[in-house]
């Protein structure tokens, strides 16, 4: 199988392991609690939605302990690497942040990288981390254009496995030519899709359109209703399926050379008896199979062509963003249409799915999640990551805030407003909320490998669960609450038949040595019981080996076993 190589690859393929785990620090003044009865959550919570401001490589590492293996759909719109330095994301991947990162990670060799090498160095560790978030039946969609689509395919073949490639969708991004182009106008982008495990993936069928239904007619007044016909031959010769058919007109026909009928003779006779074979209005045409509209009412199988009428285009998306944010629209030349993201959600998510976008930009993914929930009663949740502080606060979060609460197209401030003097109407809110977080300046572990003193039980519990199981640990409540120890139990949960415990930060309310952080006989007596094997994380252990074996306990000392 072809592989992709570039300058710096040997260094970045394992770089995700070297990225430190940081903590998510809530910013209450930038968060939006969900109103009672609206959105996915209840009064006072955030609907399970999260917006994180910070470098997406560090943010993904921080999110893994909570969300690994829980995301149904990932959508990202990374830099296209066009060579254009005028975009907000500095699209030739030559930004000061990327240069600094390459200098630190790749070293002196990075000075010789061209823009394609830099793009691959940036993308590789992020895609490696993103894969860990997907459920077994989850899928990732990546927007890209001709500049890097070939490299992206090979990159994702390596990370996700070539056998998990699902499709490359073609997305119409404009409906008219650009006469300023010297040779041709690109009117499409690509949407590359891979599954975590393709065999486990199932895509929903799309609602039928009037245009699609119009193809069904009933020229023979069949009582089963409108139908269309399909070819009854296959592009392959099979001796058993090559036989003559006599038409109502009396003429005898066989498939063309190199072809055969798509059904054996016995099946054809049954279909003929059921009036499912069409020979044309005069009975002299090659036979075709009748397919009834009533049999496809469950919807249409998605195609690889996303036309602008189904998924929007750049002109529509810029107009949409201008109507919501007004003064901030110049930051984005080509925001993605909400209709495109809704199309992805309709195909690849259930009504309670978790959706992740680590290149959040203008916040289209969150907007689409809230809109789709409002339309079908779903409780999908989103996680967005945006690197730029200004964009995260004033574009990403602000857009989500306005579409959730309602806004006026004629005003510069969010909130439902009466129609303006120009007759512009207020747009009703979709409901929902979000928690806004930043990344901690310091990692979970200090320079000496010790757990930082300000780390809460809830924060360490996420990390311990992930280190032990490789899966995400959902908190009982949002980060802005639940920092009090009584909200939690030292028994984090049971995974694959073993109970996982954490003794840390006074979880047992000082009933024993070191506030319950040390495993002693007295501590063991008050732990929630479990009949099977137990893994206990604690600062120290005072039990002997015989007692540990008798109780089925595997002891793991913090922080040393956690210094991943």
Coordinates of C-alpha atoms in Angstrom, one line a residue:
X1 CA 0.0 0.0 0.0
X2 CA 1.4 3.5 -0.8
X3 CA 2.6 5.4 2.2
X4 CA 3.3 9.1 2.7
X5 CA 6.6 10.5 3.9
X6 CA 7.7 14.0 4.6
X7 CA 10.4 15.9 6.4
X8 CA 9.7 15.8 10.2
X9 CA 7.4 12.7 10.1
X10 CA 9.6 10.6 12.3
X11 CA 9.3 13.2 15.1
X12 CA 5.6 14.0 14.9
X13 CA 4.2 10.5 14.7
X14 CA 4.6 10.1 18.4
X15 CA 4.3 13.7 19.4
X16 CA 0.8 13.3 20.7
X17 CA 2.2 11.2 23.6
X18 CA 4.5 14.1 24.6
X19 CA 1.7 16.7 24.8
X20 CA 1.0 17.3 28.5
X21 CA -2.4 16.8 30.0
X22 CA -3.8 20.2 30.9
X23 CA -7.0 21.0 32.9
X24 CA -10.2 22.6 31.6
X25 CA -10.9 25.8 33.5
X26 CA -14.5 27.1 33.3
X27 CA -15.1 30.7 32.5
X28 CA -18.6 31.4 34.0
X29 CA -19.0 34.9 32.5
X30 CA -18.5 33.5 28.9
X31 CA -20.7 30.5 29.5
X32 CA -24.4 30.2 28.7
X33 CA -26.6 28.1 31.0
X34 CA -29.5 26.3 29.2
X35 CA -33.0 27.7 30.1
X36 CA -35.4 25.3 31.8
X37 CA -37.0 22.9 29.4
X38 CA -34.9 23.9 26.4
X39 CA -31.9 22.3 24.8
X40 CA -30.4 19.0 25.9
X41 CA -30.0 19.9 29.5
X42 CA -32.2 21.3 32.3
X43 CA -32.2 24.5 34.2
X44 CA -28.9 25.8 35.3
X45 CA -26.7 23.3 33.3
X46 CA -25.1 23.7 29.8
X47 CA -26.9 21.0 27.9
X48 CA -23.7 19.0 27.8
X49 CA -22.2 21.4 25.3
X50 CA -18.6 22.7 25.6
X51 CA -16.5 25.4 23.9
X52 CA -12.8 25.3 24.7
X53 CA -10.4 28.1 23.8
X54 CA -6.8 27.0 23.3
X55 CA -4.4 25.2 21.0
X56 CA -6.4 22.3 19.7
X57 CA -3.6 19.8 20.2
X58 CA -3.5 20.6 23.9
X59 CA -7.2 20.9 24.1
X60 CA -7.8 17.5 22.6
X61 CA -5.3 16.0 25.0
X62 CA -7.2 17.7 27.9
X63 CA -10.6 16.4 26.6
X64 CA -9.5 12.8 26.1
X65 CA -9.9 11.7 29.8
X66 CA -13.6 12.6 29.7
X67 CA -14.6 11.9 26.1
X68 CA -12.4 9.2 24.7
X69 CA -14.5 6.6 22.8
X70 CA -17.7 8.6 23.2
X71 CA -18.0 10.8 20.0
X72 CA -20.3 9.7 17.3
X73 CA -19.3 12.3 14.7
X74 CA -16.3 14.5 14.2
X75 CA -16.2 17.3 11.7
X76 CA -13.2 19.5 11.1
X77 CA -12.4 22.2 8.6
X78 CA -8.6 22.6 8.9
X79 CA -6.4 25.0 6.9
X80 CA -6.5 24.1 3.3
X81 CA -2.9 25.1 2.8
X82 CA -3.6 27.3 -0.2
X83 CA -0.6 29.5 0.2
X84 CA -2.8 32.5 1.1
X85 CA -1.5 34.3 4.1
X86 CA -4.4 36.8 4.3
X87 CA -6.8 34.5 6.1
X88 CA -7.6 34.6 9.8
X89 CA -5.9 31.2 10.2
X90 CA -2.9 32.0 8.0
X91 CA -3.7 29.3 5.6
X92 CA -0.2 28.5 4.4
X93 CA 0.5 27.1 7.8
X94 CA 3.2 29.6 8.3
X95 CA 1.8 31.3 11.4
X96 CA 4.0 32.2 14.4
X97 CA 2.3 29.5 16.5
X98 CA 3.0 26.8 13.9
X99 CA 6.6 28.0 13.4
X100 CA 7.2 28.0 17.1
X101 CA 5.8 24.5 17.5
X102 CA 7.8 23.2 14.6
X103 CA 10.9 24.7 16.0
X104 CA 10.3 23.0 19.4
X105 CA 9.1 19.6 18.1
X106 CA 10.9 19.1 14.8
X107 CA 14.0 21.1 15.6
X108 CA 16.5 22.5 13.1
X109 CA 15.2 20.1 10.4
X110 CA 12.0 22.2 10.4
X111 CA 13.8 25.1 8.8
X112 CA 13.9 23.2 5.5
X113 CA 10.2 22.3 5.5
X114 CA 8.0 23.5 2.7
X115 CA 4.4 24.4 3.4
X116 CA 3.2 20.9 2.6
X117 CA 5.6 19.4 5.1
X118 CA 4.5 21.9 7.7
X119 CA 0.8 21.1 7.0
X120 CA 1.4 17.4 7.4
X121 CA 3.4 17.9 10.6
X122 CA 0.5 20.0 12.0
X123 CA -2.2 17.6 11.0
X124 CA -0.7 14.2 12.0
X125 CA -0.8 14.4 15.8
X126 CA -4.2 16.0 15.8
X127 CA -5.7 13.3 13.6
X128 CA -4.1 10.6 15.9
X129 CA -5.8 12.2 18.9
X130 CA -9.1 12.7 17.1
X131 CA -9.3 9.0 16.3
X132 CA -9.3 8.2 20.0
X133 CA -12.5 10.2 20.6
X134 CA -14.6 8.1 18.1
X135 CA -17.0 5.4 19.1
X136 CA -16.6 2.1 17.3
X137 CA -19.5 3.2 15.1
X138 CA -18.3 6.8 14.8
X139 CA -17.1 8.6 11.7
X140 CA -14.9 11.7 10.9
X141 CA -15.5 14.2 8.1
X142 CA -12.7 16.5 7.0
X143 CA -13.3 19.4 4.7
X144 CA -10.4 20.0 2.2
X145 CA -9.7 21.2 -1.3
X146 CA -7.4 20.2 -4.1
X147 CA -4.3 21.6 -2.4
X148 CA -4.0 18.7 0.1
X149 CA -6.8 16.2 -0.7
X150 CA -4.3 13.6 -2.0
X151 CA -2.0 14.0 1.0
X152 CA -5.0 13.9 3.4
X153 CA -6.2 10.6 1.9
X154 CA -2.8 8.9 2.5
X155 CA -2.5 10.5 5.9
X156 CA -5.9 9.2 7.0
X157 CA -5.2 5.8 5.4
X158 CA -2.2 5.5 7.7
X159 CA -4.0 6.7 10.9
X160 CA -7.5 5.3 10.5
X161 CA -6.7 2.4 8.2
X162 CA -7.4 2.3 4.4
X163 CA -10.2 -0.3 5.0
X164 CA -12.1 2.3 7.1
X165 CA -12.3 4.8 4.2
X166 CA -16.1 5.5 3.6
X167 CA -16.2 8.1 0.9
X168 CA -15.0 11.4 -0.5
X169 CA -18.0 13.6 -0.9
X170 CA -18.0 16.5 -3.4
X171 CA -19.4 19.7 -1.9
X172 CA -20.6 22.5 -4.2
X173 CA -19.3 25.7 -2.7
X174 CA -20.4 28.2 -5.4
X175 CA -23.0 28.3 -8.1
X176 CA -21.4 30.9 -10.5
X177 CA -18.0 31.1 -12.1
X178 CA -15.3 33.6 -10.9
X179 CA -14.2 35.5 -13.9
X180 CA -11.1 36.7 -12.1
X181 CA -9.6 33.2 -12.2
X182 CA -7.0 32.8 -14.9
X183 CA -7.8 29.2 -16.0
X184 CA -10.8 27.6 -14.2
X185 CA -13.1 28.3 -11.3
X186 CA -13.2 25.7 -8.6
X187 CA -16.9 25.3 -7.6
X188 CA -16.4 22.4 -5.2
X189 CA -14.6 21.3 -2.1
X190 CA -14.2 17.8 -0.7
X191 CA -15.4 16.1 2.4
X192 CA -13.2 13.1 3.2
X193 CA -14.9 10.5 5.5
X194 CA -13.5 7.6 7.5
X195 CA -15.0 5.4 10.1
X196 CA -13.4 4.3 13.4
X197 CA -14.6 0.8 12.3
X198 CA -16.3 0.9 9.0
X199 CA -18.1 -2.4 9.6
X200 CA -19.8 -0.8 12.6
X201 CA -20.8 2.4 10.9
X202 CA -24.4 2.9 9.8
X203 CA -25.5 6.1 8.0
X204 CA -29.1 7.2 8.1
X205 CA -31.2 7.6 5.0
X206 CA -32.1 11.1 4.0
X207 CA -35.7 12.4 3.8
X208 CA -37.1 12.2 0.3
X209 CA -37.5 15.4 -1.7
X210 CA -40.2 16.4 -4.1
X211 CA -37.7 16.4 -6.9
X212 CA -36.8 12.8 -6.1
X213 CA -40.4 11.7 -5.8
X214 CA -41.3 13.4 -9.2
X215 CA -39.2 10.7 -10.9
X216 CA -41.9 8.1 -10.0
X217 CA -44.9 7.8 -12.4
X218 CA -47.6 5.3 -13.0
X219 CA -48.0 4.9 -16.8
X220 CA -49.7 1.5 -16.6
X221 CA -52.1 2.5 -13.7
X222 CA -50.5 -0.1 -11.4
X223 CA -52.7 -0.3 -8.2
X224 CA -49.5 -0.2 -6.1
X225 CA -48.9 3.4 -7.1
X226 CA -46.1 5.4 -8.8
X227 CA -42.9 3.6 -9.8
X228 CA -39.7 4.0 -11.6
X229 CA -37.7 1.4 -13.5
X230 CA -34.1 0.2 -13.4
X231 CA -31.8 -1.8 -15.7
X232 CA -32.3 -5.5 -15.4
X233 CA -28.8 -6.4 -16.7
X234 CA -25.4 -6.5 -15.0
X235 CA -22.0 -5.6 -16.4
X236 CA -20.7 -9.1 -16.1
X237 CA -21.3 -12.3 -18.0
X238 CA -22.7 -15.2 -15.9
X239 CA -23.8 -18.2 -17.9
X240 CA -26.6 -19.1 -15.5
X241 CA -28.1 -15.6 -15.8
X242 CA -27.8 -15.5 -19.6
X243 CA -31.1 -16.6 -21.2
X244 CA -33.6 -15.3 -23.8
X245 CA -36.7 -13.3 -22.8
X246 CA -39.7 -13.1 -25.1
X247 CA -41.2 -9.6 -25.2
X248 CA -44.9 -8.9 -25.4
X249 CA -44.3 -7.7 -29.0
X250 CA -43.1 -11.2 -29.9
X251 CA -39.4 -10.3 -30.2
X252 CA -36.9 -12.4 -28.3
X253 CA -34.0 -10.6 -26.6
X254 CA -30.8 -11.4 -24.7
X255 CA -28.3 -9.1 -22.8
X256 CA -25.6 -7.4 -24.8
X257 CA -22.2 -9.1 -25.2
X258 CA -20.3 -9.3 -22.0
X259 CA -23.4 -8.8 -19.9
X260 CA -26.1 -11.0 -18.3
X261 CA -29.5 -10.5 -16.6
X262 CA -29.3 -9.3 -12.9
X263 CA -31.6 -12.1 -11.8
X264 CA -31.8 -15.9 -12.6
X265 CA -34.5 -17.2 -14.9
X266 CA -36.7 -18.4 -11.9
X267 CA -36.6 -15.0 -10.2
X268 CA -37.5 -13.3 -13.5
X269 CA -40.6 -15.5 -14.0
X270 CA -41.7 -14.6 -10.5
X271 CA -41.2 -10.9 -11.1
X272 CA -43.1 -11.2 -14.4
X273 CA -46.0 -12.9 -12.6
X274 CA -46.0 -10.1 -10.0
X275 CA -46.2 -7.4 -12.8
X276 CA -42.9 -6.0 -11.8
X277 CA -41.3 -6.1 -15.3
X278 CA -41.8 -3.2 -17.7
X279 CA -41.4 -3.7 -21.4
X280 CA -42.1 -0.1 -22.4
X281 CA -45.4 1.5 -23.5
X282 CA -45.6 -0.6 -26.7
X283 CA -44.3 -3.9 -25.2
X284 CA -41.2 -3.8 -27.4
X285 CA -38.5 -2.4 -25.1
X286 CA -35.8 -4.3 -23.2
X287 CA -37.2 -5.5 -19.9
X288 CA -36.7 -3.3 -16.8
X289 CA -37.5 -3.8 -13.1
X290 CA -40.3 -1.7 -11.6
X291 CA -39.5 -0.1 -8.2
X292 CA -42.4 1.4 -6.3
X293 CA -42.3 4.7 -4.4
X294 CA -44.1 3.0 -1.5
X295 CA -41.1 0.7 -1.1
X296 CA -38.6 3.5 -0.7
X297 CA -40.6 5.7 1.8
X298 CA -37.9 5.1 4.4
X299 CA -35.7 7.7 2.7
X300 CA -32.8 8.0 0.2
X301 CA -29.3 6.6 0.5
X302 CA -26.9 9.5 0.7
X303 CA -24.9 10.2 -2.4
X304 CA -21.4 11.7 -2.7
X305 CA -22.7 14.8 -4.4
X306 CA -23.7 17.6 -1.9
X307 CA -25.3 20.3 -4.1
X308 CA -25.8 23.8 -2.9
X309 CA -29.6 23.4 -2.7
X310 CA -29.1 20.5 -0.3
X311 CA -26.0 21.7 1.6
X312 CA -25.7 25.4 1.0
X313 CA -22.7 27.2 -0.5
X314 CA -20.2 29.9 0.5
X315 CA -22.4 32.8 -0.6
X316 CA -25.3 31.5 1.5
X317 CA -23.0 30.9 4.5
X318 CA -21.5 34.4 4.4
X319 CA -24.9 35.9 4.2
X320 CA -26.0 33.8 7.1
X321 CA -23.1 34.7 9.3
X322 CA -23.5 38.4 8.5
X323 CA -27.1 38.2 9.6
X324 CA -26.1 36.7 12.9
X325 CA -22.9 38.5 13.9
X326 CA -22.9 41.7 11.7
X327 CA -19.6 43.3 12.8
X328 CA -17.5 40.1 12.9
X329 CA -18.2 38.7 9.5
X330 CA -15.1 40.0 7.8
X331 CA -13.0 37.6 9.8
X332 CA -14.1 34.7 7.7
X333 CA -14.1 34.6 3.9
X334 CA -15.6 31.1 3.6
X335 CA -17.5 30.0 6.6
X336 CA -19.2 26.6 6.2
X337 CA -23.0 26.6 5.7
X338 CA -25.2 25.4 8.5
X339 CA -27.0 23.3 5.9
X340 CA -23.8 21.4 5.1
X341 CA -23.3 20.5 8.8
X342 CA -26.9 19.6 9.2
X343 CA -26.6 17.2 6.3
X344 CA -23.7 15.5 8.0
X345 CA -25.6 15.3 11.3
X346 CA -28.6 13.8 9.5
X347 CA -26.4 11.1 7.9
X348 CA -24.0 10.3 10.7
X349 CA -25.6 11.0 14.1
X350 CA -28.4 9.7 16.3
X351 CA -30.6 12.1 18.3
X352 CA -28.4 11.8 21.4
X353 CA -25.0 11.8 19.7
X354 CA -21.9 13.7 20.8
X355 CA -20.3 15.8 18.0
X356 CA -16.8 17.2 18.1
X357 CA -15.2 20.1 16.0
X358 CA -11.6 21.0 16.9
X359 CA -11.2 23.7 14.2
X360 CA -14.4 25.5 15.3
X361 CA -13.9 28.9 13.6
X362 CA -17.2 30.7 13.2
X363 CA -19.1 28.0 15.2
X364 CA -21.2 26.5 12.3
X365 CA -21.0 23.0 13.9
X366 CA -22.6 24.1 17.1
X367 CA -25.2 26.2 15.2
X368 CA -26.1 23.1 13.2
X369 CA -26.4 20.9 16.3
X370 CA -28.8 23.3 18.0
X371 CA -30.8 23.7 14.7
X372 CA -31.1 20.0 14.1
X373 CA -32.1 19.4 17.7
X374 CA -34.8 22.0 17.3
X375 CA -36.1 20.4 14.1
X376 CA -36.2 16.7 15.2
X377 CA -36.4 16.9 19.0
X378 CA -32.8 15.6 19.4
X379 CA -30.5 16.0 22.3
X380 CA -27.2 16.1 20.5
X381 CA -24.3 17.7 22.3
X382 CA -21.3 19.5 20.8
X383 CA -17.7 20.1 21.8
X384 CA -15.9 23.0 20.0
X385 CA -12.2 23.9 20.2
X386 CA -11.0 27.3 18.9
X387 CA -7.4 28.4 19.2
X388 CA -7.7 32.2 18.8
X389 CA -8.9 34.0 21.9
X390 CA -10.6 36.8 20.1
X391 CA -12.4 34.4 17.7
X392 CA -13.4 32.0 20.5
X393 CA -15.0 34.7 22.6
X394 CA -16.4 37.1 20.0
X395 CA -17.2 34.9 17.1
X396 CA -17.5 31.2 18.1
X397 CA -19.2 31.6 21.5
X398 CA -21.1 34.8 20.5
X399 CA -22.6 33.1 17.4
X400 CA -23.8 30.2 19.5
X401 CA -25.1 32.5 22.2
X402 CA -27.2 34.5 19.7
X403 CA -28.7 31.5 17.8
X404 CA -29.5 29.9 21.2
X405 CA -31.1 32.9 22.7
X406 CA -32.5 34.6 19.6
X407 CA -31.2 37.7 17.8
X408 CA -32.3 40.5 15.4
X409 CA -30.8 40.8 12.0
X410 CA -31.0 44.5 12.3
X411 CA -29.3 44.9 15.6
X412 CA -25.7 44.5 16.8
X413 CA -26.6 43.0 20.1
X414 CA -28.0 39.5 20.8
X415 CA -31.4 38.8 22.2
X416 CA -34.9 38.7 20.8
X417 CA -35.8 42.2 19.4
X418 CA -38.9 43.6 17.7
X419 CA -38.8 44.2 14.0
X420 CA -36.8 47.2 13.0
X421 CA -38.1 50.2 11.1
X422 CA -36.9 48.4 7.9
X423 CA -39.3 45.5 8.6
X424 CA -36.6 43.0 9.6
X425 CA -37.9 40.4 12.0
X426 CA -36.3 39.0 15.1
X427 CA -35.0 35.4 14.8
X428 CA -36.3 33.1 17.6
X429 CA -33.7 31.3 19.7
X430 CA -33.1 27.6 19.2
X431 CA -32.5 26.9 22.9
X432 CA -29.5 25.2 24.5
X433 CA -26.4 26.5 26.2
X434 CA -22.7 25.9 26.5
X435 CA -19.9 26.0 29.0
X436 CA -16.9 28.0 28.0
X437 CA -13.5 26.8 29.2
X438 CA -9.8 27.7 28.8
X439 CA -6.8 25.5 29.2
X440 CA -4.8 25.7 32.4
X441 CA -1.5 27.5 32.0
X442 CA 0.2 24.6 33.8
X443 CA -0.2 20.9 33.1
X444 CA -1.7 18.4 35.5
X445 CA 1.7 17.3 36.6
X446 CA 4.4 19.8 37.7
X447 CA 8.0 19.7 36.6
X448 CA 8.9 17.1 39.2
X449 CA 6.1 14.8 38.1
X450 CA 3.9 15.5 41.1
X451 CA 0.2 16.2 40.9
X452 CA -0.5 19.9 41.2
X453 CA -1.8 20.9 44.6
X454 CA -4.9 22.7 43.2
X455 CA -6.1 19.6 41.2
X456 CA -9.6 18.6 42.4
X457 CA -10.8 15.0 42.9
X458 CA -13.1 15.4 39.9
X459 CA -10.3 16.4 37.6
X460 CA -8.0 13.6 38.7
X461 CA -10.8 11.1 38.6
X462 CA -11.2 11.8 34.8
X463 CA -7.5 11.2 34.3
X464 CA -7.3 8.0 36.4
X465 CA -10.2 6.5 34.6
X466 CA -8.7 7.3 31.2
X467 CA -5.3 6.0 32.2
X468 CA -6.8 2.7 33.4
X469 CA -9.5 2.1 30.8
X470 CA -8.6 4.2 27.7
X471 CA -12.1 5.5 27.7
X472 CA -13.7 8.8 28.7
X473 CA -15.1 9.3 32.2
X474 CA -18.3 11.3 32.2
X475 CA -18.7 13.6 35.2
X476 CA -21.9 13.5 37.2
X477 CA -22.3 17.2 36.6
X478 CA -20.7 20.2 34.8
X479 CA -17.2 21.4 35.8
X480 CA -18.6 24.6 37.3
X481 CA -20.3 22.5 40.0
X482 CA -19.3 19.2 41.7
X483 CA -16.0 20.4 43.0
X484 CA -17.1 19.4 46.5
X485 CA -15.9 15.9 47.4
X486 CA -19.3 14.7 48.7
X487 CA -20.6 14.8 45.1
X488 CA -18.3 11.9 44.2
X489 CA -17.5 8.4 45.3
X490 CA -14.0 6.8 45.6
X491 CA -15.5 4.0 43.5
X492 CA -15.2 5.6 40.0
X493 CA -16.9 2.7 38.3
X494 CA -16.6 -0.8 37.0
X495 CA -14.8 -1.5 33.7
X496 CA -14.5 -5.0 32.1
X497 CA -15.3 -6.7 35.4
X498 CA -12.9 -4.8 37.6
X499 CA -13.8 -1.9 40.0
X500 CA -11.6 1.2 39.9
X501 CA -11.1 3.3 43.0
X502 CA -9.3 6.6 43.6
X503 CA -8.2 7.9 47.0
X504 CA -7.3 11.5 46.7
X505 CA -7.9 15.0 48.1
X506 CA -9.8 14.0 51.2
X507 CA -12.5 12.0 49.4
X508 CA -13.2 10.0 52.6
X509 CA -13.3 13.1 54.7
X510 CA -10.2 12.5 56.8
X511 CA -11.4 9.1 58.2
X512 CA -8.0 7.7 58.0
X513 CA -4.3 8.3 57.3
X514 CA -3.6 11.4 55.1
X515 CA -7.2 12.3 54.8
X516 CA -8.1 9.0 53.1
X517 CA -5.4 9.2 50.5
X518 CA -3.5 6.2 51.8
X519 CA -4.9 2.6 51.5
X520 CA -5.1 1.1 55.0
X521 CA -7.3 -1.5 56.5
X522 CA -9.6 1.1 58.0
X523 CA -9.9 2.8 54.6
X524 CA -10.7 -0.5 52.8
X525 CA -13.5 -1.2 55.3
X526 CA -15.3 2.0 54.4
X527 CA -14.8 1.8 50.6
X528 CA -18.0 0.9 48.5
X529 CA -17.9 -2.9 48.3
X530 CA -17.3 -4.9 45.1
X531 CA -17.2 -8.6 44.9
X532 CA -14.7 -8.9 42.0
X533 CA -11.1 -7.7 41.3
X534 CA -10.4 -4.1 42.3
X535 CA -7.8 -1.5 41.2
X536 CA -7.1 1.1 43.8
X537 CA -5.2 4.3 43.1
X538 CA -3.7 6.0 46.2
X539 CA -0.7 7.9 47.4
X540 CA 0.5 4.9 49.4
X541 CA -0.5 1.4 50.6
X542 CA -0.2 0.0 54.2
X543 CA -1.7 -3.4 53.4
X544 CA 0.6 -6.4 53.0
X545 CA 0.8 -8.4 49.8
X546 CA -1.1 -11.4 51.3
X547 CA -4.1 -9.1 52.2
X548 CA -4.0 -7.4 48.7
X549 CA -4.1 -10.8 47.0
X550 CA -6.9 -12.1 49.3
X551 CA -9.0 -9.0 48.6
X552 CA -8.3 -9.1 44.9
X553 CA -6.7 -5.7 44.9
X554 CA -4.2 -4.3 42.5
X555 CA -2.6 -1.2 44.1
X556 CA -1.3 1.7 41.9
X557 CA 0.6 4.5 43.5
X558 CA -0.1 8.1 42.4
X559 CA 1.3 10.1 40.9
X560 CA 4.0 7.8 39.5
X561 CA 1.7 5.4 37.6
X562 CA 0.0 8.4 36.1
X563 CA 3.0 10.2 34.6
X564 CA 2.0 9.4 31.1

